[in-house]
Amino acid sequence: VRISSAQWDVDRLQAAKEEANGPEKLALAKRLAVAMNEQVDNLDSAQKEAQAKMALLDSAMEMKELEKKLAEAKNIAQEKDNEIDRKKQELEEQQAKLEALIAARDAAQ
């Protein structure tokens, strides 16, 4: 009787093991695989979004640097324009003095 009882326990454990490896476990494994794939997809999307944001940030920083250089170039151009205006003014003053000297010379003759 003990042997048949022990055999019954072994059979019952074997049946429970087979049941655990059965459709429920397979369905659970499939659901887990789907959930893991969704997580991987979400992580891939998040990584791509982060990379896109970094590229935008890099572009924005580059634009700021270019704007800074443009402002510097505009300042230099303005300084050059001011210098040219001063030189023109000096030339006009010298020309007026020269014309006055020529007129004085002509009047003296």
CSV table of C-alpha atoms in Angstrom, one decimal, residues 1-108:
chain,number,residue,atom,x,y,z
A,1,VAL,CA,0.0,0.0,0.0
A,2,ARG,CA,2.8,2.4,0.8
A,3,ILE,CA,4.4,1.8,-2.7
A,4,SER,CA,1.1,2.6,-4.4
A,5,SER,CA,0.7,5.6,-2.2
A,6,ALA,CA,4.2,6.8,-3.0
A,7,GLN,CA,3.6,6.1,-6.7
A,8,TRP,CA,0.4,8.1,-6.5
A,9,ASP,CA,2.4,11.0,-5.0
A,10,VAL,CA,5.0,10.8,-7.8
A,11,ASP,CA,2.2,10.7,-10.4
A,12,ARG,CA,0.5,13.6,-8.8
A,13,LEU,CA,3.8,15.6,-8.7
A,14,GLN,CA,4.5,14.6,-12.4
A,15,ALA,CA,1.0,15.8,-13.4
A,16,ALA,CA,1.5,19.1,-11.5
A,17,LYS,CA,4.8,19.6,-13.2
A,18,GLU,CA,3.3,18.9,-16.7
A,19,GLU,CA,0.4,21.2,-15.9
A,20,ALA,CA,2.9,23.9,-14.9
A,21,ASN,CA,4.7,23.4,-18.2
A,22,GLY,CA,1.4,23.4,-20.0
A,23,PRO,CA,-0.6,26.1,-21.8
A,24,GLU,CA,-0.8,28.5,-18.8
A,25,LYS,CA,2.9,28.7,-18.5
A,26,LEU,CA,3.3,29.1,-22.3
A,27,ALA,CA,0.6,31.9,-22.3
A,28,LEU,CA,2.4,33.6,-19.4
A,29,ALA,CA,5.7,33.3,-21.2
A,30,LYS,CA,4.2,34.8,-24.4
A,31,ARG,CA,2.7,37.7,-22.4
A,32,LEU,CA,6.0,38.3,-20.8
A,33,ALA,CA,7.8,38.2,-24.1
A,34,VAL,CA,5.3,40.7,-25.6
A,35,ALA,CA,5.7,43.0,-22.5
A,36,MET,CA,9.5,42.8,-22.8
A,37,ASN,CA,9.4,43.6,-26.5
A,38,GLU,CA,7.1,46.6,-25.8
A,39,GLN,CA,9.6,47.8,-23.1
A,40,VAL,CA,12.4,47.4,-25.6
A,41,ASP,CA,10.4,49.4,-28.2
A,42,ASN,CA,9.7,52.1,-25.6
A,43,LEU,CA,13.3,52.3,-24.7
A,44,ASP,CA,14.3,52.5,-28.4
A,45,SER,CA,11.8,55.3,-28.9
A,46,ALA,CA,13.0,57.1,-25.8
A,47,GLN,CA,16.6,56.8,-27.0
A,48,LYS,CA,15.7,58.1,-30.4
A,49,GLU,CA,13.8,61.0,-28.9
A,50,ALA,CA,16.7,61.8,-26.6
A,51,GLN,CA,19.1,61.7,-29.6
A,52,ALA,CA,16.8,64.0,-31.5
A,53,LYS,CA,16.7,66.4,-28.6
A,54,MET,CA,20.5,66.4,-28.3
A,55,ALA,CA,20.8,67.1,-32.0
A,56,LEU,CA,18.4,70.0,-31.6
A,57,LEU,CA,20.3,71.3,-28.6
A,58,ASP,CA,23.6,71.0,-30.6
A,59,SER,CA,22.0,72.9,-33.4
A,60,ALA,CA,20.7,75.6,-31.1
A,61,MET,CA,24.1,76.0,-29.5
A,62,GLU,CA,25.7,76.2,-32.9
A,63,MET,CA,23.1,78.9,-33.9
A,64,LYS,CA,23.9,80.9,-30.8
A,65,GLU,CA,27.6,80.7,-31.6
A,66,LEU,CA,26.9,81.8,-35.2
A,67,GLU,CA,24.7,84.6,-34.0
A,68,LYS,CA,27.5,85.7,-31.6
A,69,LYS,CA,30.0,85.7,-34.5
A,70,LEU,CA,27.6,87.6,-36.7
A,71,ALA,CA,27.1,90.3,-34.0
A,72,GLU,CA,30.9,90.5,-33.7
A,73,ALA,CA,31.2,90.9,-37.5
A,74,LYS,CA,28.5,93.6,-37.5
A,75,ASN,CA,30.4,95.5,-34.8
A,76,ILE,CA,33.6,95.3,-36.7
A,77,ALA,CA,31.8,96.4,-39.9
A,78,GLN,CA,30.3,99.4,-38.0
A,79,GLU,CA,33.7,100.3,-36.6
A,80,LYS,CA,35.1,100.2,-40.2
A,81,ASP,CA,32.2,102.3,-41.5
A,82,ASN,CA,32.8,104.9,-38.7
A,83,GLU,CA,36.6,105.0,-39.5
A,84,ILE,CA,35.8,105.5,-43.2
A,85,ASP,CA,33.4,108.3,-42.3
A,86,ARG,CA,36.1,110.0,-40.2
A,87,LYS,CA,38.7,109.7,-43.0
A,88,LYS,CA,36.2,111.2,-45.5
A,89,GLN,CA,35.6,114.0,-43.1
A,90,GLU,CA,39.3,114.6,-42.7
A,91,LEU,CA,39.8,114.6,-46.5
A,92,GLU,CA,36.9,117.0,-47.0
A,93,GLU,CA,38.4,119.3,-44.4
A,94,GLN,CA,41.9,119.1,-46.0
A,95,GLN,CA,40.3,119.7,-49.4
A,96,ALA,CA,38.5,122.8,-48.1
A,97,LYS,CA,41.8,124.1,-46.6
A,98,LEU,CA,43.6,123.4,-49.9
A,99,GLU,CA,40.9,125.2,-51.9
A,100,ALA,CA,41.1,128.1,-49.5
A,101,LEU,CA,44.9,128.3,-49.9
A,102,ILE,CA,44.5,128.1,-53.7
A,103,ALA,CA,41.9,130.8,-53.6
A,104,ALA,CA,44.1,133.0,-51.4
A,105,ARG,CA,47.1,132.4,-53.7
A,106,ASP,CA,45.0,133.3,-56.8
A,107,ALA,CA,43.7,136.4,-55.1
A,108,ALA,CA,47.2,137.4,-54.1
